[in-house]
Tab-separated table of C-alpha atoms and ligand atoms in Angstrom:
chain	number	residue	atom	x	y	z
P	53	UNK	CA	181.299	-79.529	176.973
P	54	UNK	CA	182.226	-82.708	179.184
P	55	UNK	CA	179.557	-84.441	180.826
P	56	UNK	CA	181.256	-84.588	183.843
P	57	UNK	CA	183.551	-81.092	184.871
P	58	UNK	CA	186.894	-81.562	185.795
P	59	UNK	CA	188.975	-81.577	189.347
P	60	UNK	CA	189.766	-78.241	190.068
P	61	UNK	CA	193.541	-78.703	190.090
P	62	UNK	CA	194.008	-80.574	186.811
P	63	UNK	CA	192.026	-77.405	185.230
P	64	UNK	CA	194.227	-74.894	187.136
P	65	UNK	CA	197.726	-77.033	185.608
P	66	UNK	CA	195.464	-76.941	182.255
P	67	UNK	CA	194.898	-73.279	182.572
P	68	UNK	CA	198.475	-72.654	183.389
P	69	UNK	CA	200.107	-74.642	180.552
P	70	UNK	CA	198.157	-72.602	178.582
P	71	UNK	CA	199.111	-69.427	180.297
P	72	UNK	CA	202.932	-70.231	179.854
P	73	UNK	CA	202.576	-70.634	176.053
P	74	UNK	CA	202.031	-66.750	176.292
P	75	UNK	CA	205.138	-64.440	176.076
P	76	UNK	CA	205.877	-62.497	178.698
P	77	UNK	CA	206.565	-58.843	178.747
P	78	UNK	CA	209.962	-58.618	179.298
P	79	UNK	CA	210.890	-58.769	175.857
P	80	UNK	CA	207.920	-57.727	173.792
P	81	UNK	CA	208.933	-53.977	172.245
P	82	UNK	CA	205.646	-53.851	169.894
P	83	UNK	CA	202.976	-53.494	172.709
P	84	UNK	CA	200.978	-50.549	173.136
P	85	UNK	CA	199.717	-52.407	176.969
P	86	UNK	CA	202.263	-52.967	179.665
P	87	UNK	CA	201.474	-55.325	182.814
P	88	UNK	CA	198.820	-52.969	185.099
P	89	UNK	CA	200.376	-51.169	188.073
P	90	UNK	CA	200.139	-53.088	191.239
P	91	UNK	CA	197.345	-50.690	192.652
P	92	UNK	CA	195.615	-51.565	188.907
P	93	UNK	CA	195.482	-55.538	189.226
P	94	UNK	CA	194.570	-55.230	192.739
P	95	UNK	CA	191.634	-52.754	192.372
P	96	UNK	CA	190.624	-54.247	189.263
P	97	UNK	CA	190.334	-57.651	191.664
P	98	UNK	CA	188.076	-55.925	193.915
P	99	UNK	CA	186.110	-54.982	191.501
P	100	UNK	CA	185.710	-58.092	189.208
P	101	UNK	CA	182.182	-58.905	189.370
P	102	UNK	CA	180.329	-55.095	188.582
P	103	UNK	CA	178.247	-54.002	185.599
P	104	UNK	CA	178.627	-50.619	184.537
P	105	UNK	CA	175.991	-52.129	182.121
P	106	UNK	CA	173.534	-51.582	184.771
P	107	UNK	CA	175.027	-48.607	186.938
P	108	UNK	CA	171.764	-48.298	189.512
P	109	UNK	CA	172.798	-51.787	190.972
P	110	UNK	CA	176.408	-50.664	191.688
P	111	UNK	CA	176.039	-47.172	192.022
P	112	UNK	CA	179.887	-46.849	193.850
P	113	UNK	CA	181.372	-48.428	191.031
P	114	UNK	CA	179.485	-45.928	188.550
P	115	UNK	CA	180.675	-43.012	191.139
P	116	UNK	CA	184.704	-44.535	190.126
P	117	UNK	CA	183.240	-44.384	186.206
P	118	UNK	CA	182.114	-40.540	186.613
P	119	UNK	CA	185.331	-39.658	189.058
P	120	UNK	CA	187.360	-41.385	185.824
P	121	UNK	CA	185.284	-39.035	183.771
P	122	UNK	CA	186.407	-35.828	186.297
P	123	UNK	CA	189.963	-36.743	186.289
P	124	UNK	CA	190.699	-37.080	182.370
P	125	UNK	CA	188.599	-33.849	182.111
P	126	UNK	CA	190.425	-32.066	184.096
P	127	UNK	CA	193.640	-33.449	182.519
P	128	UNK	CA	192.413	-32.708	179.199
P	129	UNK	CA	191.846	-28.986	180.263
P	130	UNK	CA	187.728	-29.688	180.762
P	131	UNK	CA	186.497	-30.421	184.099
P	132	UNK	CA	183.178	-30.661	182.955
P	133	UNK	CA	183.763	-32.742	179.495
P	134	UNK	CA	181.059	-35.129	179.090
P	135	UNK	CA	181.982	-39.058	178.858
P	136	UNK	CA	182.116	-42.680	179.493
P	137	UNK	CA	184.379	-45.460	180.226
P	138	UNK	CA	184.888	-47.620	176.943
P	139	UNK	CA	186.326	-50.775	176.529
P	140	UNK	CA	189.329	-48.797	174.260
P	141	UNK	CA	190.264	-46.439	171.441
P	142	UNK	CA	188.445	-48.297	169.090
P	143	UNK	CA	184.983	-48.077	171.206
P	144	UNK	CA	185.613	-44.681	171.672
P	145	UNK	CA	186.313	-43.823	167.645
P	146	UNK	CA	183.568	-45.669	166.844
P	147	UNK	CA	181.265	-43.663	169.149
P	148	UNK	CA	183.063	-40.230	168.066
P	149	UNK	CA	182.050	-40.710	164.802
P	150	UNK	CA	178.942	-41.821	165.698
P	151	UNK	CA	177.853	-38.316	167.474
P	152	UNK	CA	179.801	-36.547	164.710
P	153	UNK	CA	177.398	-38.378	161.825
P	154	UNK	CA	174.315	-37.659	164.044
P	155	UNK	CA	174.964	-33.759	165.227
P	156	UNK	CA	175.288	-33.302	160.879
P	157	UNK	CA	172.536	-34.686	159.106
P	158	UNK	CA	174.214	-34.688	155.656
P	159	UNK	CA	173.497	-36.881	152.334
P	160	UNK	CA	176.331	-38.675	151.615
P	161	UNK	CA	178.735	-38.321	154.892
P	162	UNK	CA	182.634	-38.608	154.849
P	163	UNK	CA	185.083	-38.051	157.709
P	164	UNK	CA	188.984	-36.660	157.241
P	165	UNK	CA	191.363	-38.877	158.567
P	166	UNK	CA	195.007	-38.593	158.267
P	167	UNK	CA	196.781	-41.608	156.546
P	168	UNK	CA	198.589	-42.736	160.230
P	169	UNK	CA	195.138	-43.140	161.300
P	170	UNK	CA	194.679	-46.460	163.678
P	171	UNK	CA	192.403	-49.022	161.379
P	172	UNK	CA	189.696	-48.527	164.213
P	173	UNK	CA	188.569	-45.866	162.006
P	174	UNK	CA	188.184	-47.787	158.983
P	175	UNK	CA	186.281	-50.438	161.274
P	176	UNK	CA	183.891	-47.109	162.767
P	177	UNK	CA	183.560	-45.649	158.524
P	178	UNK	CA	182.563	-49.246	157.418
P	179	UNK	CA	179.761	-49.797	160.303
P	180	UNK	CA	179.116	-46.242	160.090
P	181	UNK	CA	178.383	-46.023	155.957
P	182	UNK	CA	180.912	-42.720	156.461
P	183	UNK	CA	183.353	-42.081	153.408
P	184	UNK	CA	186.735	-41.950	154.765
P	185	UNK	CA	188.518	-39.349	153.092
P	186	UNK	CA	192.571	-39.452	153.674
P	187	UNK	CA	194.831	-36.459	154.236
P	188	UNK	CA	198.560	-37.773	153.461
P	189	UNK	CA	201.589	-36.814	155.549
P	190	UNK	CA	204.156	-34.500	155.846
P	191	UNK	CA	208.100	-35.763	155.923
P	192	UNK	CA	207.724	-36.306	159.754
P	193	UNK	CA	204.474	-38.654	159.560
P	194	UNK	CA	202.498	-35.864	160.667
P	195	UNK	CA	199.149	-34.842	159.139
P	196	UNK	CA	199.953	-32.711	156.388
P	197	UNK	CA	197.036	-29.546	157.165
P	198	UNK	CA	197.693	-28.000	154.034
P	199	UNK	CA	195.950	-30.606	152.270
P	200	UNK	CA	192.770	-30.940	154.786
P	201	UNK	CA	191.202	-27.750	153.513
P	202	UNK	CA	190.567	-29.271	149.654
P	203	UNK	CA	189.151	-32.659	151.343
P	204	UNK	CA	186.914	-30.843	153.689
P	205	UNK	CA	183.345	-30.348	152.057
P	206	UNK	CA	179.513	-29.561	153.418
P	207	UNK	CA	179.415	-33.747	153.535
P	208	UNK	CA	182.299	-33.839	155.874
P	209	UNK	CA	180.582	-34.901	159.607
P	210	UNK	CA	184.203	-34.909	160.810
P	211	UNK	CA	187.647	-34.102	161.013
P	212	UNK	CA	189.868	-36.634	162.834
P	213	UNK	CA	193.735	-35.672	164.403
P	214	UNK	CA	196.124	-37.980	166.196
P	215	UNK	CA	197.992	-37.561	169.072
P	216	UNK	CA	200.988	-40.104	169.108
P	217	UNK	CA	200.593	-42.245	166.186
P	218	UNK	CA	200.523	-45.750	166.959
P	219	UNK	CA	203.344	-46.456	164.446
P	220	UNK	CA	205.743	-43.402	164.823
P	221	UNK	CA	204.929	-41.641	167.614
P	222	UNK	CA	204.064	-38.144	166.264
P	223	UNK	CA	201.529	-35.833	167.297
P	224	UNK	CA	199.370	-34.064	164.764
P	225	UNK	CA	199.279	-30.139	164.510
P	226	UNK	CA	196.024	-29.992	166.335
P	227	UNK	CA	196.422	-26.173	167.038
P	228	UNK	CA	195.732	-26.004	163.174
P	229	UNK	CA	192.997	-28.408	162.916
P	230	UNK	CA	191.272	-26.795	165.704
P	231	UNK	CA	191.243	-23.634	163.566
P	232	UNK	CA	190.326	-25.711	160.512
P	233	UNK	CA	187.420	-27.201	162.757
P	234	UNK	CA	185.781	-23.713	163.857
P	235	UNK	CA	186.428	-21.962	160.209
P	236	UNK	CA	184.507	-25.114	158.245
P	237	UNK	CA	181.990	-26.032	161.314
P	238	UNK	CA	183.169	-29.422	161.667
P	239	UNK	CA	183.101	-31.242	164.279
P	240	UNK	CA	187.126	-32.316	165.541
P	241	UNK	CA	187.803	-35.860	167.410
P	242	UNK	CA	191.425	-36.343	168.715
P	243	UNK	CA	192.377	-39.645	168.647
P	244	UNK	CA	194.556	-39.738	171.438
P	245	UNK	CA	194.249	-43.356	172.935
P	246	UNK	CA	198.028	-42.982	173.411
P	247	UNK	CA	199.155	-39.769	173.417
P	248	UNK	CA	196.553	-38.889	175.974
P	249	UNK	CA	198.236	-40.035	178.449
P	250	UNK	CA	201.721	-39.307	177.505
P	251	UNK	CA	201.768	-35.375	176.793
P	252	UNK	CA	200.392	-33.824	179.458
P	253	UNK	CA	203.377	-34.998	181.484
P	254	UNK	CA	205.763	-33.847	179.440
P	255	UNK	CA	208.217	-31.150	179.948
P	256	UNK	CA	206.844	-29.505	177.012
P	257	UNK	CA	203.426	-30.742	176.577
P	258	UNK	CA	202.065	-30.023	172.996
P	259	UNK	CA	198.876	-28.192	172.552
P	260	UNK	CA	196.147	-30.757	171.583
P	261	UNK	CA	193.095	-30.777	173.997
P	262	UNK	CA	190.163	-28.782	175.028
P	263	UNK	CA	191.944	-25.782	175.369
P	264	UNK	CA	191.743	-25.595	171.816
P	265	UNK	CA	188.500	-24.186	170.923
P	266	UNK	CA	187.971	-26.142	167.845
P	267	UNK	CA	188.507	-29.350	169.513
P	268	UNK	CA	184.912	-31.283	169.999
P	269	UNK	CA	185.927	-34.690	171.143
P	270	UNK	CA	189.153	-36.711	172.867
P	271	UNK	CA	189.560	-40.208	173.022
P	272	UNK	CA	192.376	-41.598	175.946
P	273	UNK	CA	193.116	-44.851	176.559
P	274	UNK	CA	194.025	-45.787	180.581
P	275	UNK	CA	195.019	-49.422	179.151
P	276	UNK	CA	197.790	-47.867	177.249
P	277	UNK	CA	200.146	-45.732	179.209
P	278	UNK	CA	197.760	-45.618	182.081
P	279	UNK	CA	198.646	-48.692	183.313
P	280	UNK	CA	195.291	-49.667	183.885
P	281	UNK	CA	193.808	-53.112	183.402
P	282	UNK	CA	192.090	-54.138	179.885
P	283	UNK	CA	189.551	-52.931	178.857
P	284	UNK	CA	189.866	-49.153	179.982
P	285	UNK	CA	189.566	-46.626	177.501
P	286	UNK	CA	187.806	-42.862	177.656
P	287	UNK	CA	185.866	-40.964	175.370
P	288	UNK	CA	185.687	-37.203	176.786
P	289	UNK	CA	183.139	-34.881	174.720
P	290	UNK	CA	182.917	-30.780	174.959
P	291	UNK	CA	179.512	-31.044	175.607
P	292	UNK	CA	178.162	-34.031	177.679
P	293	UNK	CA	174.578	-33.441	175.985
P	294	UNK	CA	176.343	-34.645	172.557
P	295	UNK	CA	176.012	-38.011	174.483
P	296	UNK	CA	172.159	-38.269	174.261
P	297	UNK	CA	171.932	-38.319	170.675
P	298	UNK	CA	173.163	-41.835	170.973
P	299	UNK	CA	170.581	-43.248	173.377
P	300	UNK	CA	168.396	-45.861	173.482
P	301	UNK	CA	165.788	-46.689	175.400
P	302	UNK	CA	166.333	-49.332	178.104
P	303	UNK	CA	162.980	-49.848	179.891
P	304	UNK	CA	164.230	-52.711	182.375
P	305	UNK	CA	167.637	-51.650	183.562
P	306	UNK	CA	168.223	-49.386	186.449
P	307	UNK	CA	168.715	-46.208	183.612
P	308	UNK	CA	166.043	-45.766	181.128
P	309	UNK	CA	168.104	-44.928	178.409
P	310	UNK	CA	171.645	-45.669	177.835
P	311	UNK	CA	174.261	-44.180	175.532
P	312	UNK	CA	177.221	-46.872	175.592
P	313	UNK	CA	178.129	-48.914	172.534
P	314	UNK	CA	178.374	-52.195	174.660
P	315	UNK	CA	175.619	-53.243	176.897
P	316	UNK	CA	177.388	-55.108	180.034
P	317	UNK	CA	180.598	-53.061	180.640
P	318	UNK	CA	183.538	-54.084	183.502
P	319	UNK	CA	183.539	-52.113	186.293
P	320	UNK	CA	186.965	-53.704	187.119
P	321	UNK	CA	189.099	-51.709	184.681
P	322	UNK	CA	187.347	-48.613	185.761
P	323	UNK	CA	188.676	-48.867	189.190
P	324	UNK	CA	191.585	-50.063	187.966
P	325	UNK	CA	192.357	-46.742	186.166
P	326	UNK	CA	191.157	-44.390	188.780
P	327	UNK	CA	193.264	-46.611	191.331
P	328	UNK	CA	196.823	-45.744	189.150
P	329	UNK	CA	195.655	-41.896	188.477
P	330	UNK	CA	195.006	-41.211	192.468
P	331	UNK	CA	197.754	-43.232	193.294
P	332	UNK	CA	200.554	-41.790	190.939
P	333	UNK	CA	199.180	-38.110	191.208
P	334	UNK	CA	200.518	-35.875	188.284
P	335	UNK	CA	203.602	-36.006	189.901
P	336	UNK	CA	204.244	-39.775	190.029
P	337	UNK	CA	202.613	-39.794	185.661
P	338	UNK	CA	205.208	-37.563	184.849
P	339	UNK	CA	207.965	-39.371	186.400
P	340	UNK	CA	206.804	-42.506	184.822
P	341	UNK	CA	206.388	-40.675	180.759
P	342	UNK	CA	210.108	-38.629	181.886
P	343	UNK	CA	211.281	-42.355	182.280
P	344	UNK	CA	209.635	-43.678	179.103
P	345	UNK	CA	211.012	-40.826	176.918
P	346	UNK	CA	214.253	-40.681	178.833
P	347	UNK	CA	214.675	-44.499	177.567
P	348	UNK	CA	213.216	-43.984	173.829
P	349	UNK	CA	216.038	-41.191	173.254
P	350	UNK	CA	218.822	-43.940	174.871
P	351	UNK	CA	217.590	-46.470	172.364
P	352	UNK	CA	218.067	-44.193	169.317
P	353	UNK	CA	221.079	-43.148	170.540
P	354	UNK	CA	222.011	-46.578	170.754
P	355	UNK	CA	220.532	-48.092	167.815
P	356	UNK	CA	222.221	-45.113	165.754
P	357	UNK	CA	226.015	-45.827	167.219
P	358	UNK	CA	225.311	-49.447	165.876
P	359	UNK	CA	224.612	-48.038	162.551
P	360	UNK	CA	220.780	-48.045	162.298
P	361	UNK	CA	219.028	-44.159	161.829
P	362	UNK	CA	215.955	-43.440	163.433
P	363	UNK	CA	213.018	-42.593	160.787
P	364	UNK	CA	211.992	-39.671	162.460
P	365	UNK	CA	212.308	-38.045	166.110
P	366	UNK	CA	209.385	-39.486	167.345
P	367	UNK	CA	206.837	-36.447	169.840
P	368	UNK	CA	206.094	-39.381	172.128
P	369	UNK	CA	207.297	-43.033	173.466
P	370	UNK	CA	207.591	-44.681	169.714
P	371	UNK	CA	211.067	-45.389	168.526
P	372	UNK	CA	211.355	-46.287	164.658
P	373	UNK	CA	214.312	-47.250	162.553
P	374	UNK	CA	215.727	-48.149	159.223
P	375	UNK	CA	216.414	-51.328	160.610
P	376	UNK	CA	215.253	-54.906	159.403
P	377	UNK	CA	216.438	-57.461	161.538
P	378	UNK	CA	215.558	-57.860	165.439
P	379	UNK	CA	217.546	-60.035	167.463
P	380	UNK	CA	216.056	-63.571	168.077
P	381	UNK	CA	213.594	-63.743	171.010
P	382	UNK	CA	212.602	-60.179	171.079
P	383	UNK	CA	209.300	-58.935	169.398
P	384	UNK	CA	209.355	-55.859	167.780
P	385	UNK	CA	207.082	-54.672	164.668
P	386	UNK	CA	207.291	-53.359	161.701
P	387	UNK	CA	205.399	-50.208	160.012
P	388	UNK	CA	203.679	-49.902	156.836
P	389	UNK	CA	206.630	-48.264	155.204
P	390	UNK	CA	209.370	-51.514	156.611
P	391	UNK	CA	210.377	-49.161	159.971
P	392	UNK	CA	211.317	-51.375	162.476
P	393	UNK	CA	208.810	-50.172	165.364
P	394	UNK	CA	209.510	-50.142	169.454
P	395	UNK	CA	207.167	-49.042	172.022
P	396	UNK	CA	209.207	-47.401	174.818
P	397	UNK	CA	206.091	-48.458	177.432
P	398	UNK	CA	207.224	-48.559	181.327
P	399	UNK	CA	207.883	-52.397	181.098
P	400	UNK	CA	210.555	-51.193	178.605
P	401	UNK	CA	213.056	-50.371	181.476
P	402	UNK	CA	216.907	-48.976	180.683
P	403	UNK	CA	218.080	-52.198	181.932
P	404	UNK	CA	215.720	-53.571	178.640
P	405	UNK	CA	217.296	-51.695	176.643
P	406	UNK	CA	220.744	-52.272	177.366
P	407	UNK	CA	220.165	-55.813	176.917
P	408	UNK	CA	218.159	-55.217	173.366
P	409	UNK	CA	221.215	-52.842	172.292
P	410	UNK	CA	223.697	-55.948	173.169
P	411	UNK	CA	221.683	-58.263	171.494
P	412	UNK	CA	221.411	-55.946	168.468
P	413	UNK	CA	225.180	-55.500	168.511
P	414	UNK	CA	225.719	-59.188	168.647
P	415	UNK	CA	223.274	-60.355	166.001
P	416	UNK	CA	225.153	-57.826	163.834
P	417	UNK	CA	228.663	-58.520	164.380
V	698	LIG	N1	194.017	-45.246	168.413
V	698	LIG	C1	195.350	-45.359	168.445
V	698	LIG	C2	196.203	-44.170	168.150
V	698	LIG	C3	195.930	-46.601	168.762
V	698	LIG	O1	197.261	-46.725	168.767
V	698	LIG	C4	195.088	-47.702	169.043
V	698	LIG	C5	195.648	-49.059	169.363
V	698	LIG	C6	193.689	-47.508	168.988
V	698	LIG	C7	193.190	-46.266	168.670
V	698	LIG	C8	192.729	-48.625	169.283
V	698	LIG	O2	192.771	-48.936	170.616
V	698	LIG	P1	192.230	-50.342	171.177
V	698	LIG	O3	193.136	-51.389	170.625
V	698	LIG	O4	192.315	-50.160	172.650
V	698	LIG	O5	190.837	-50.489	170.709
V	698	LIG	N2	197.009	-49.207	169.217
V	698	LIG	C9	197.723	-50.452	169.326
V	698	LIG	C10	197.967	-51.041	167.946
V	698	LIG	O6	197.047	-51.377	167.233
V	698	LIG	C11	197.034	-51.488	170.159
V	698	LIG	C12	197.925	-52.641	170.468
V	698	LIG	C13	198.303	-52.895	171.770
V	698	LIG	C14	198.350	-53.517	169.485
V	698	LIG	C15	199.101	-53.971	172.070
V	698	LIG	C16	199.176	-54.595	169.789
V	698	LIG	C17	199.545	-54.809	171.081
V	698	LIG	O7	200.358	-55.876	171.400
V	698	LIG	O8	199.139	-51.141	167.587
């Protein structure tokens, strides 16, 4: 540290120098976050300095956390699903797997995951000591179910399902793992820090929540298509008791026992989600996802009058093509399998596209 701090405005052109070696989100097609809605950032302002961490001191703030908790319920077909704010999908499939390993005592405990899995769960199997057990893919990058049945054994604490993939998009036939999940007795967590907030608006939704019976836990990310701040994420349970097999005792704090994997949690990003939700309304969601989709089909339209196939239809915002070049000064990614990878998220505008289509034209001429 210096001995002496620094003049405020020589940290301030520091901080900012900084701050404009960052890209901005204009042209960055690889993101799963998007800058927050306006009602986000300035909620999330408001609410800068709160604990969740200790909810008896801010008990308004931890009012927003069970309204959050309410809302993505309901949306998920469960008013009364049990929950907490985490600080993403990864907190939240860490902590699914968690009440999955403890609800089964068994000797030597693996989970099914399909092979599109986020590497969260390899992060949650590793702390965990779980054996991850992988189900391979159908032709469309979806879970293939056929093969789940021959992995699942009297070890298995869990069976896991996605609901847009984070590298293609697809949604997993949950309708048959929920029947898996009741015919074995396994406990079923839907991974759907993406999808989560992306079908439920559609025109179509897919199946994939609560209202499946077999269906034990969902994980939905507001910092994703929620437009929420970072860190918001959500993990929703079918039973909220499932939550106190995780708690410890916390004789000081305002709670005596507490069930969270982090110990000091922003309040910030919790108002920041309920803010967008209340604000946008189911109507206002689905005419952002119509807009999102709306664009995703444009771009694979686009891409494939320039020559370049799309590697599957994708189920939600995900576009993904036999493509291996980007244009300079645009980010996209690439998959596992050499897809070139872009996330249709609301920053993504038609006007961005256009541009990306021109560029991609030009680069290729
Ligand atoms: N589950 C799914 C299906 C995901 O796609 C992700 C993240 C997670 C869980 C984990 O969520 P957290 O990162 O909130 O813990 N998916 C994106 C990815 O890894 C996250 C991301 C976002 C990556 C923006 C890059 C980026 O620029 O691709």
């Amino acid at each position: 540290m210096r001995d002496v701090g620094c003049p405020e405005e020589d940290l301030f052109s520091f901080l900012s120098s900084k701050r404009r070696e960052d890209l901005g989100y204009r042209n960055i097609l690889s993101s799963m976050c998007t800058p927050p809605h306006p009602v986000a950032a300035r909620a999330h302002a408001m609410f800068l300095e709160t604990n969740l961490g200790d909810p008896g001191l801010f008990p308004g703030t931890a009012a927003l956390e069970d309204l959050l908790v309410r809302r993505l319920g309901t949306l998920m077909h469960l008013p009364d699903a049990g929950g907490y704010a985490t600080s993403g999908g990864t907190e939240s499939n860490i902590q699914a797997l968690r009440i999955a390993k403890r609800l089964k005592q068994a000797e030597s405990p693996n989970v099914v995951i399909p092979a599109s899995s986020h590497f969260s769960f390899t992060k949650a199997c590793d702390i965990l000591g779980l054996e991850m057990r992988t189900v391979p893919l159908d032709a469309e990058f979806r879970m293939d179910t056929g093969a789940v049945d021959a992995l699942v054994d009297e070890n298995t604490v869990a069976l896991v399902g996605v609901v847009g993939t984070t590298e293609y998009g697809m949604v997993d036939p949950i309708s048959r793992l929920s029947e898996i999940a009741l015919d074995r007795n396994v406990f079923l967590h839907v991974d759907a820090a993406f999808g989560g907030m992306v079908v439920p608006f559609l025109d179509r939704p897919i199946p994939f929540d609560f209202r499946l019976p077999g269906v034990s836990s969902v994980s939905v990310d507001p910092h994703k298509m929620g437009m929420s701040t970072i860190p918001a994420g959500c993990l929703l349970t079918r039973s909220p008791e499932w939550f106190s097999c995780l708690n410890v005792d916390t004789p000081y704090l305002t709670v005596k026992r507490e069930c969270t994997l982090a110990g000091t949690r922003p309040g910030a990003s919790v108002a920041a989600a309920v803010a967008v939700l209340e604000y946008l309304g189911m109507d206002g969601m689905r005419a952002v996802v119509a807009g999102c989709m709306e664009n995703s089909r444009r771009l694979i339209e686009g891409m494939e009058t320039l020559g370049y196939q799309r590697a599957v239809t994708p189920d939600v915002n995900v576009a993904t093509f036999s493509c291996e070049r980007a244009p300079a000064g645009w980010r996209v990614s690439t998959t596992r399998n050499g897809h070139m990878r872009i996330v249709c998220m609301p920053h993504v505008t038609r006007d961005v596209i256009e541009q990306f289509l021109v560029d991609m034209s030009d680069t290729n001429a």
